Coordinates of C-alpha atoms in Angstrom, one line a residue:
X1 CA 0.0 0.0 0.0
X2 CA 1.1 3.2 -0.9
X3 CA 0.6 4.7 2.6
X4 CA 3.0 2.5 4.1
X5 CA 5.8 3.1 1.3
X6 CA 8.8 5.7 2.3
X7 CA 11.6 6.9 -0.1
X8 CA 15.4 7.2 1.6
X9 CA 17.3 9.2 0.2
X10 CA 20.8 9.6 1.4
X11 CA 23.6 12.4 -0.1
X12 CA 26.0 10.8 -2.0
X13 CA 27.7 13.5 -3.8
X14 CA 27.5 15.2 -6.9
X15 CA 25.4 13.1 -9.3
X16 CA 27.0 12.1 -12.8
X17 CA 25.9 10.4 -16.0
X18 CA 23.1 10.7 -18.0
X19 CA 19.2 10.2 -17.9
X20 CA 16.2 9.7 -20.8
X21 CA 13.1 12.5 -20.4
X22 CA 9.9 10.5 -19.9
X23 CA 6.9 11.5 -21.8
X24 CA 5.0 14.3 -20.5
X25 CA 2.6 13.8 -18.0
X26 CA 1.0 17.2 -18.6
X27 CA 0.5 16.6 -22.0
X28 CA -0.5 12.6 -22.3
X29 CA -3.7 13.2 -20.0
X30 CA -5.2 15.7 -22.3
X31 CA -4.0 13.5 -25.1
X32 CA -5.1 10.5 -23.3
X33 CA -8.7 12.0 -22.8
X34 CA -9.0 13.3 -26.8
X35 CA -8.9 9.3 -28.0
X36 CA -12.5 9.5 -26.8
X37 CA -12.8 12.0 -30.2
X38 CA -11.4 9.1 -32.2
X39 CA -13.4 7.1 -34.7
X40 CA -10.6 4.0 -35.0
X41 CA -7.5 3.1 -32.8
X42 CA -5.0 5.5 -31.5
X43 CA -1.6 4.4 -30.4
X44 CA 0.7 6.9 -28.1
X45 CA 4.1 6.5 -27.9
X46 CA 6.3 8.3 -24.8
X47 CA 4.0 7.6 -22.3
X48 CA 5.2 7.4 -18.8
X49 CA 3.7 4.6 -16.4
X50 CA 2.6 6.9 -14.1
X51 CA -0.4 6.8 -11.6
X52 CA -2.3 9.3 -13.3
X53 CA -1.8 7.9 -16.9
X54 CA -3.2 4.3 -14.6
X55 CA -6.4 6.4 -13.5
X56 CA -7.5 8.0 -16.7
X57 CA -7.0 4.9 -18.9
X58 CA -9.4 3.1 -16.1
X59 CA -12.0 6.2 -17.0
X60 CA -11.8 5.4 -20.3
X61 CA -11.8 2.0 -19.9
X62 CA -15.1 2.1 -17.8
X63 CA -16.4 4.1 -20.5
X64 CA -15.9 1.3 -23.0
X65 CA -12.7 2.1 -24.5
X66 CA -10.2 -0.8 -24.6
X67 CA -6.6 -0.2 -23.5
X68 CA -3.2 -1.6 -23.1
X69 CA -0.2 -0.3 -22.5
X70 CA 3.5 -2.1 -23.1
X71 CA 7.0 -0.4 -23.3
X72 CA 5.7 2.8 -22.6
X73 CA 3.4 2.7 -25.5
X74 CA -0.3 3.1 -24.9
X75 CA -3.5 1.6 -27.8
X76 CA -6.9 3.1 -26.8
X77 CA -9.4 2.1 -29.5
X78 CA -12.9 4.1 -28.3
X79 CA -15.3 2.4 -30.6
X80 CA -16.7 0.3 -27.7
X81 CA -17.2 3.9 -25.8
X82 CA -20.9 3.5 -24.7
X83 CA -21.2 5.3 -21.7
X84 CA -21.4 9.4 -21.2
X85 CA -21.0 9.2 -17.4
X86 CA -17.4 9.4 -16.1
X87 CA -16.8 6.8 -12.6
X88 CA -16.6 9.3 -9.7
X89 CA -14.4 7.2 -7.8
X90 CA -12.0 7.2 -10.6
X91 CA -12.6 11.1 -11.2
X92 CA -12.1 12.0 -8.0
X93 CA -8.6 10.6 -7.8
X94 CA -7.2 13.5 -10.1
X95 CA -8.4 17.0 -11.2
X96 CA -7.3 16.5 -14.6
X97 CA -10.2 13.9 -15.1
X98 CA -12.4 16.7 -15.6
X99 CA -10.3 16.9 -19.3
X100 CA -13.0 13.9 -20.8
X101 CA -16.0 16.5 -20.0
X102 CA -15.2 17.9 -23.5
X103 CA -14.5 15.0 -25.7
X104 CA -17.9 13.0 -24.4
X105 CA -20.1 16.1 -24.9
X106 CA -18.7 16.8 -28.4
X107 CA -19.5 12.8 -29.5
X108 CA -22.4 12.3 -27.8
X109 CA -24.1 15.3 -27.2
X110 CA -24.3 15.0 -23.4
X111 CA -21.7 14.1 -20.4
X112 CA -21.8 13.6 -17.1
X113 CA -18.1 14.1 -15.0
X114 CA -17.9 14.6 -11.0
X115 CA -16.3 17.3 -10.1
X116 CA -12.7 16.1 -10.2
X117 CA -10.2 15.5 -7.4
X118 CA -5.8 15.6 -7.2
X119 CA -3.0 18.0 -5.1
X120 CA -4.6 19.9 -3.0
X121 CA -2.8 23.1 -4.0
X122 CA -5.1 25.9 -4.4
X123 CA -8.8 25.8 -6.0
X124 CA -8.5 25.4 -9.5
X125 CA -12.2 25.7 -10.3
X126 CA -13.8 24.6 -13.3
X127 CA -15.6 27.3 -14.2
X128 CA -13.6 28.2 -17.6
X129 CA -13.7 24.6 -18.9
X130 CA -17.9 25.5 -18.1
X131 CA -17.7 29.1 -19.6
X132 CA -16.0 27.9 -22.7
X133 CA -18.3 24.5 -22.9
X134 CA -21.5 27.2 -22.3
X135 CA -20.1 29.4 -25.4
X136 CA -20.6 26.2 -27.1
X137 CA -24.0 25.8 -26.8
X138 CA -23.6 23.3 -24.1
X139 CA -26.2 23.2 -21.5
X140 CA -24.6 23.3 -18.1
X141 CA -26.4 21.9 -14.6
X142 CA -24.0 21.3 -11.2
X143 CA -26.1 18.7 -9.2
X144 CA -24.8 16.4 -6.4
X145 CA -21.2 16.8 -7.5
X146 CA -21.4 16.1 -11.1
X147 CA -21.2 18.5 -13.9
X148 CA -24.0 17.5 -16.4
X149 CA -23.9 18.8 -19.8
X150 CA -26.1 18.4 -22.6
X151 CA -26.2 20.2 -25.8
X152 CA -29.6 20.7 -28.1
X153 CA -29.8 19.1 -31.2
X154 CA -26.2 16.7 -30.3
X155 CA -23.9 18.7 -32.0
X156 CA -21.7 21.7 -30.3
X157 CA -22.0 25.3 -32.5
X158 CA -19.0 26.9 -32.9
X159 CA -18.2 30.3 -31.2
X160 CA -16.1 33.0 -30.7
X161 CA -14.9 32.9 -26.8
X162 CA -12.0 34.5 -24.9
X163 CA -11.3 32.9 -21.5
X164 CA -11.2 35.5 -18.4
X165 CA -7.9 34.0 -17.3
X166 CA -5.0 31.7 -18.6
X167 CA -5.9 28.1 -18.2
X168 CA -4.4 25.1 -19.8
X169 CA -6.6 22.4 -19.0
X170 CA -9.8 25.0 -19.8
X171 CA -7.8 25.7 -22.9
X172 CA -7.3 21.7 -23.7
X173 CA -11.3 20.8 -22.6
X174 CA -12.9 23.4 -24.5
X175 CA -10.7 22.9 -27.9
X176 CA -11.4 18.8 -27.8
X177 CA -14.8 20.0 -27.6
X178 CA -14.5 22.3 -30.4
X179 CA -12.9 20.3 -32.9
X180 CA -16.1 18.4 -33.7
X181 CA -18.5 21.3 -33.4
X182 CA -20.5 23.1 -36.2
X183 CA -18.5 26.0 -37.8
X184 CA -15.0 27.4 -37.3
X185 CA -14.6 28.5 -33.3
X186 CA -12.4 31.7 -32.6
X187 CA -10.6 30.5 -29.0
X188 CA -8.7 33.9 -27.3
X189 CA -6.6 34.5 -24.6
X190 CA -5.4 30.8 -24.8
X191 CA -2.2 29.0 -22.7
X192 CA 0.4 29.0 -24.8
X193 CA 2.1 25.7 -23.2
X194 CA 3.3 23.3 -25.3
X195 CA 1.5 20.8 -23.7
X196 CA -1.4 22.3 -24.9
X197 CA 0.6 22.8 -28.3
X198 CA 0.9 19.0 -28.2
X199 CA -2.8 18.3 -27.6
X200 CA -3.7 20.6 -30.6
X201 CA -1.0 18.7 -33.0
X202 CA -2.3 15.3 -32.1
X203 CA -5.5 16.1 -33.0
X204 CA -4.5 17.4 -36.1
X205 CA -3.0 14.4 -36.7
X206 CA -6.4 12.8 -36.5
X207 CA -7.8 15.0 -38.9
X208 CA -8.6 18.2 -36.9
X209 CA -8.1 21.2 -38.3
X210 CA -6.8 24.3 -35.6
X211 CA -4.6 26.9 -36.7
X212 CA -2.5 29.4 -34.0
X213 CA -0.9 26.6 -32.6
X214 CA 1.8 27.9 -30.1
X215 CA -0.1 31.0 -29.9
X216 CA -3.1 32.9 -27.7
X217 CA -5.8 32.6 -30.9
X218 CA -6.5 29.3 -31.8
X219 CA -9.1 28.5 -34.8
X220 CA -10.7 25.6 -35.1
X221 CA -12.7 24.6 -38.1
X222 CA -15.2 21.8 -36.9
X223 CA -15.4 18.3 -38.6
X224 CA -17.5 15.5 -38.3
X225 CA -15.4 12.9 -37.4
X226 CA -12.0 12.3 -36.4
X227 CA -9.9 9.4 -37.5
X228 CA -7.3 7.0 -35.7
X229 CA -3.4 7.3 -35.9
X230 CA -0.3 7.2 -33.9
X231 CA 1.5 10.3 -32.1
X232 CA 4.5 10.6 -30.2
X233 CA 4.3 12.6 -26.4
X234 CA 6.5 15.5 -26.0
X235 CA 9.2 14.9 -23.3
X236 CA 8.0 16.4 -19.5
X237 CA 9.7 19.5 -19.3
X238 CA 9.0 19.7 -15.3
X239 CA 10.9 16.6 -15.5
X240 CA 13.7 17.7 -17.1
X241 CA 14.1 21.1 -14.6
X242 CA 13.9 18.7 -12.0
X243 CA 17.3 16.8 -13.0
X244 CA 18.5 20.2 -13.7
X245 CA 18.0 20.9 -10.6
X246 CA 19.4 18.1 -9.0
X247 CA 22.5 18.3 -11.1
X248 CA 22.8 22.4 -10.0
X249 CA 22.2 21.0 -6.2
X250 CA 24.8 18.4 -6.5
X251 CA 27.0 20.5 -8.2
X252 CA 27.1 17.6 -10.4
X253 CA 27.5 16.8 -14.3
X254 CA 25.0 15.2 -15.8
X255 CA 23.2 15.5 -19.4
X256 CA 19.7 14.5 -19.9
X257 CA 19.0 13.4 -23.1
X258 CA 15.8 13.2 -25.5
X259 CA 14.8 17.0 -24.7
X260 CA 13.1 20.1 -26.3
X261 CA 15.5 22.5 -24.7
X262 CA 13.6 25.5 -25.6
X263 CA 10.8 24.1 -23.2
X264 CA 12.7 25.1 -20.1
X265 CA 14.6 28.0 -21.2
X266 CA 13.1 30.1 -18.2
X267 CA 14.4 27.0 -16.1
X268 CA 18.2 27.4 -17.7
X269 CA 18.1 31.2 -17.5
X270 CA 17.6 30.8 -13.3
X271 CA 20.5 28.4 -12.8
X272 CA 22.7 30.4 -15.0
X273 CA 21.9 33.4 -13.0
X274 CA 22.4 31.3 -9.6
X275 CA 26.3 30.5 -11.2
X276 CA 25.4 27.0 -12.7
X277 CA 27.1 26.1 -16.3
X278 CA 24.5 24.9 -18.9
X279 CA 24.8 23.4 -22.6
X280 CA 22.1 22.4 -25.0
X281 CA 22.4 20.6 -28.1
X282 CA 19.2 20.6 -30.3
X283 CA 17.9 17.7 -27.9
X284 CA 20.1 17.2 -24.9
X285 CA 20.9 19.9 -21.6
X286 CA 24.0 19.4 -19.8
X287 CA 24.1 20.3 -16.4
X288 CA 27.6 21.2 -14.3
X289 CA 29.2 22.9 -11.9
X290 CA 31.1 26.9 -12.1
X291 CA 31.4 28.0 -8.8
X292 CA 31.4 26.0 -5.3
X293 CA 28.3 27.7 -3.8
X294 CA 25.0 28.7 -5.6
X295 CA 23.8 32.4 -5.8
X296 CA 20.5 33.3 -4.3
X297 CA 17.7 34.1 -7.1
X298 CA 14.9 36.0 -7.4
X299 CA 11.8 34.0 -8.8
X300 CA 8.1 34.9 -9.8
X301 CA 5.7 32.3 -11.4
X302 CA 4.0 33.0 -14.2
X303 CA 2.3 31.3 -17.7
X304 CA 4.6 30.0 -20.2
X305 CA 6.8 30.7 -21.4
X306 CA 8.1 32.3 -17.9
X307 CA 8.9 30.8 -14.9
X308 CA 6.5 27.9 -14.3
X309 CA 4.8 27.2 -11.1
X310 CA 5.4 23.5 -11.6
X311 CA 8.9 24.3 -11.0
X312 CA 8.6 26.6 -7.9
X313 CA 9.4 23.8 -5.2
X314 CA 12.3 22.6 -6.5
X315 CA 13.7 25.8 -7.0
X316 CA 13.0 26.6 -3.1
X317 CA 14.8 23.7 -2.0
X318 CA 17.7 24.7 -4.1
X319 CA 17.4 28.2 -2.5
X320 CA 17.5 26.7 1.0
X321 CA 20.9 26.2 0.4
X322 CA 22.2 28.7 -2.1
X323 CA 24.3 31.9 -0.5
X324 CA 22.1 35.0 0.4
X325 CA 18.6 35.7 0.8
X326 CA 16.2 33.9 -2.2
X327 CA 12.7 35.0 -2.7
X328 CA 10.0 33.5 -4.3
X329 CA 6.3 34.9 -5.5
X330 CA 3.5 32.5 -6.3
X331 CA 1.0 34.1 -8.8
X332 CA -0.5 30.6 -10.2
X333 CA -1.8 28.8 -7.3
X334 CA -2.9 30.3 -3.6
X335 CA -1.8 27.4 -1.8
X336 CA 1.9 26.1 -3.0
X337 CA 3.9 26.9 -0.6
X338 CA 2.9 23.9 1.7
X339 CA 6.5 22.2 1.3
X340 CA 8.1 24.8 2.8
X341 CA 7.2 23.2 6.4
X342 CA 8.8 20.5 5.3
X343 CA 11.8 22.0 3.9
X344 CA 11.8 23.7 7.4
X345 CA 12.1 20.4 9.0
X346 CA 15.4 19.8 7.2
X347 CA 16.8 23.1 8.5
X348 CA 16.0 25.4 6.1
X349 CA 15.5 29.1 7.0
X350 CA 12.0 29.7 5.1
X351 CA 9.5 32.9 5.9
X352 CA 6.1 32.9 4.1
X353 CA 4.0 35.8 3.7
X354 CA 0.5 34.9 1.5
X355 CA 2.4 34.6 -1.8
X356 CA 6.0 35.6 -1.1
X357 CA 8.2 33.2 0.4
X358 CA 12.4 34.3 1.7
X359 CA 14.6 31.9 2.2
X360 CA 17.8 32.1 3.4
X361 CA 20.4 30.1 2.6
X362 CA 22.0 28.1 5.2
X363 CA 25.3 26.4 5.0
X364 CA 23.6 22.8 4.8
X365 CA 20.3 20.9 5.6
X366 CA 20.0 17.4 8.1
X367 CA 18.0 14.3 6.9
X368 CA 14.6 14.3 8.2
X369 CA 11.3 12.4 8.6
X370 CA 9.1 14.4 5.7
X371 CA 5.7 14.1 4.3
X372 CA 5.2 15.1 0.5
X373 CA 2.6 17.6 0.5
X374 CA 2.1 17.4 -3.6
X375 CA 3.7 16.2 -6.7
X376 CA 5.9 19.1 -7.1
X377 CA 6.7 18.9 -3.4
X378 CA 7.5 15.7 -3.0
X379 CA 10.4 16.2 -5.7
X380 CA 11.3 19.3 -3.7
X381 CA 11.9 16.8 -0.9
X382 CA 13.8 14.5 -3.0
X383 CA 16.6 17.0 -4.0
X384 CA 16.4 18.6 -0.9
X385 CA 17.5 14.7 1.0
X386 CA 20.3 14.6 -1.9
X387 CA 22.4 17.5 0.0
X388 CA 21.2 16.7 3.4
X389 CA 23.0 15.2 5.7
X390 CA 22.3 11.5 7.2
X391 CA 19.2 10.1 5.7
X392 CA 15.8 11.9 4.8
X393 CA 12.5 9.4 5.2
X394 CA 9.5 10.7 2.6
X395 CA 6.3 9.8 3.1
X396 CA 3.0 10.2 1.3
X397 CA 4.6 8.9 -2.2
X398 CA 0.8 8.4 -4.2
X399 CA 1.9 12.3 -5.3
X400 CA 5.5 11.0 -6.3
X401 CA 3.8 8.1 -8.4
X402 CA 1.3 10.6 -10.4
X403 CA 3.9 12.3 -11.9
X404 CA 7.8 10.9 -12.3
X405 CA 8.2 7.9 -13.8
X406 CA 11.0 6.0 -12.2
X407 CA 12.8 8.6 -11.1
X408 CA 14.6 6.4 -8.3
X409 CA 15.9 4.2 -10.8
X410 CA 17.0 7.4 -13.2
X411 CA 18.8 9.0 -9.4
X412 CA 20.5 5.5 -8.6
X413 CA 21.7 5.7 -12.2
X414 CA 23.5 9.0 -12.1
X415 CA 24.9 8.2 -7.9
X416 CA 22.1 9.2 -6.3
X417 CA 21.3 6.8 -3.2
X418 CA 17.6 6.6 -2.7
X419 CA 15.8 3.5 -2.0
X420 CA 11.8 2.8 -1.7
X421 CA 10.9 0.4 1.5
X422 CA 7.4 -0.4 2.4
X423 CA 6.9 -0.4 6.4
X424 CA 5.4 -3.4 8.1
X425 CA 1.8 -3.0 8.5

């Protein structure tokens, strides 16, 4: 059981080697969710084994679809989809379920999805996946803790819409749902992360037609079908800035390999400024050390292509023990600074006010008994126990699991000693 699982992870110098990006897991569960669209088979290739990537091919496997998944290649053929009403206890195990609201109610005309579940790490409502859905011509009724939409007549109209605020996974919903709708739909104001990028150029490749791609206007011509095919996952750039990081923390030398370098280009532009060397080739980053202590940085989260807020708690632990005072603003999410207790617990000199965290760097941190708090966080923790000293015990590894695909194996490979137990029950 995953509750009674804990990582150790010990420092053992600076890490070197190299390490293969996994697929991304921000951009496989919209991807993931748009084979409902499909008319034929779909085969996905880069995807991580990942808890999350588990959970929505259950959904869609309760919905009819058949699955299977080998070598980190995944087949979904939807024909058998015969259901419109999304498993609540499989919803509510991650928010990003909420992602097969649009591609059920642009087949079938109506859907039914629980309001969805994941990190506790700020609100994240819905209500632009529902604004966007409503521009649609989608009928829209909350009721018990399920979102029921329906639309008049079964087919979506296109629209012209502009979301209030930038939101990838409202972005992703309401562009699955727009592909199959009636007319060409005018989306504004769209995220601009190439996850979302990815979504839109695997549909294409399944006979949707969206032009703007990469940029805030997407247009999307409506068809009436979509087709099967094969597409290839982009690697996880939060991935790859975690091994950054690692490799900056460890004041190691290490190259990760199979990368979109320009993905994480806010990421390299940080540890540059905090004195770390970095070289990219067209695919590959390579990670090593300039100076013998790491400069304190001043960090504000924001949309791509800026700093990411995915990246924000590994950055902290790296402030924690960097020289000088570090500072950190939160715009994305209300709630993300919940591993800095943790951190704390390590011995690392953190002040949080609202959305502004300090931290001052101190000379080294002690192994500790930690609980993740989130995905992100529980990385944090990770990098944080590969400086430390004597052994750091993290707990609450179901947030690990949802989002880095064997990354103990890919940290044992470049030095790193961390080892997974599970504790008698």
């Amino acid at each position: 059981m995953k509750d009674l699982e804990r990582l150790l992870v010990n420092n053992n110098g600076p890490l070197r080697g190299s390490v293969e990006a996994s697929g991304a897991k921000n951009a496989v569960l919209p991807i993931l969710a748009a084979t409902i669209l499909a008319s034929e088979p779909v085969t996905l290739n880069n995807v991580p084994a990942l808890q999350d990537v588990f959970v929505l091919s259950k959904i869609l496997e309760d919905l009819g679809a058949k699955v299977s998944f080998s070598n980190n290649q995944l087949i979904v053929d939807p024909r058998g989809i015969n259901k419109t009403r999304a498993n609540h206890d499989l919803v509510s195990q991650m928010r990003a379920s909420i992602l097969v609201l649009g591609p059920i109610l642009a087949k079938f005309g109506e859907a039914e999805v629980s309001l969805p579940g994941g990190c506790a790490i700020g609100s994240r409502p819905v209500d632009q996946h529902l604004l966007g859905m409503e521009a649609l011509g989608a009928k829209i009724k909350i009721e018990n803790g399920y979102v029921h939409a329906s639309v008049n007549g079964g087919r979506l109209k296109a629209n012209h819409h502009a979301f209030d605020v930038v939101t990838v996974t409202g972005v992703e919903n309401v562009l699955m749902a727009a592909v199959l709708a009636n007319g060409v739909t005018v989306l504004e104001n769209c995220a601009k992360e190439p996850e979302v990028s990815d979504l839109a150029n695997m549909l294409v490749r399944l006979g949707a037609k969206i032009e703007g791609i990469g940029t805030d206007r997407l247009t999307i011509t409506g068809v009436e079908k979509l087709s099967g095919g094969e597409y290839t996952v982009m690697p996880d750039r939060i991935e790859i800035g975690t091994y950054m990081v690692a490799g900056a923390m460890t004041f190691g030398d290490i190259t990760i390999e199979s990368c979109i370098p320009e993905h994480v280009e806010a990421v390299t532009f940080a540890l540059r400024q905090a004195g770390c060397g970095v070289e990219t080739t067209d695919s590959s980053i390579r990670i090593y050390p300039l100076i013998s202590r790491l400069k304190a940085l001043r960090i504000k989260t924001a949309p791509y292509p800026l700093f990411a807020t995915d990246m924000q708690a590994q950055f902290m632990a790296m402030a924690a023990v960097s020289e000088g005072t570090s500072s950190i603003i939160e715009t994305i999410f209300e709630n993300r600074f919940m591993h800095a207790n943790e951190l704390v617990r390590m011995g690392a000199n953190i002040k949080i006010d609202n959305r502004l965290a300090l931290i001052e760097g101190v000379e080294k941190l002690s192994g500790a008994t930690v609980t993740a708090t989130d995905l992100r966080a529980s990385a944090a923790l990770i990098l944080a126990g590969l400086v430390a000293e004597d052994t750091t015990t993290i707990g609450a590894l179901h947030h690990l699991d949802r989002g880095y695909d064997s990354i103990e194996a890919k940290l044992t490979n470049l030095g790193a000693k961390i080892e997974r137990i599970t504790l008698a029950s």
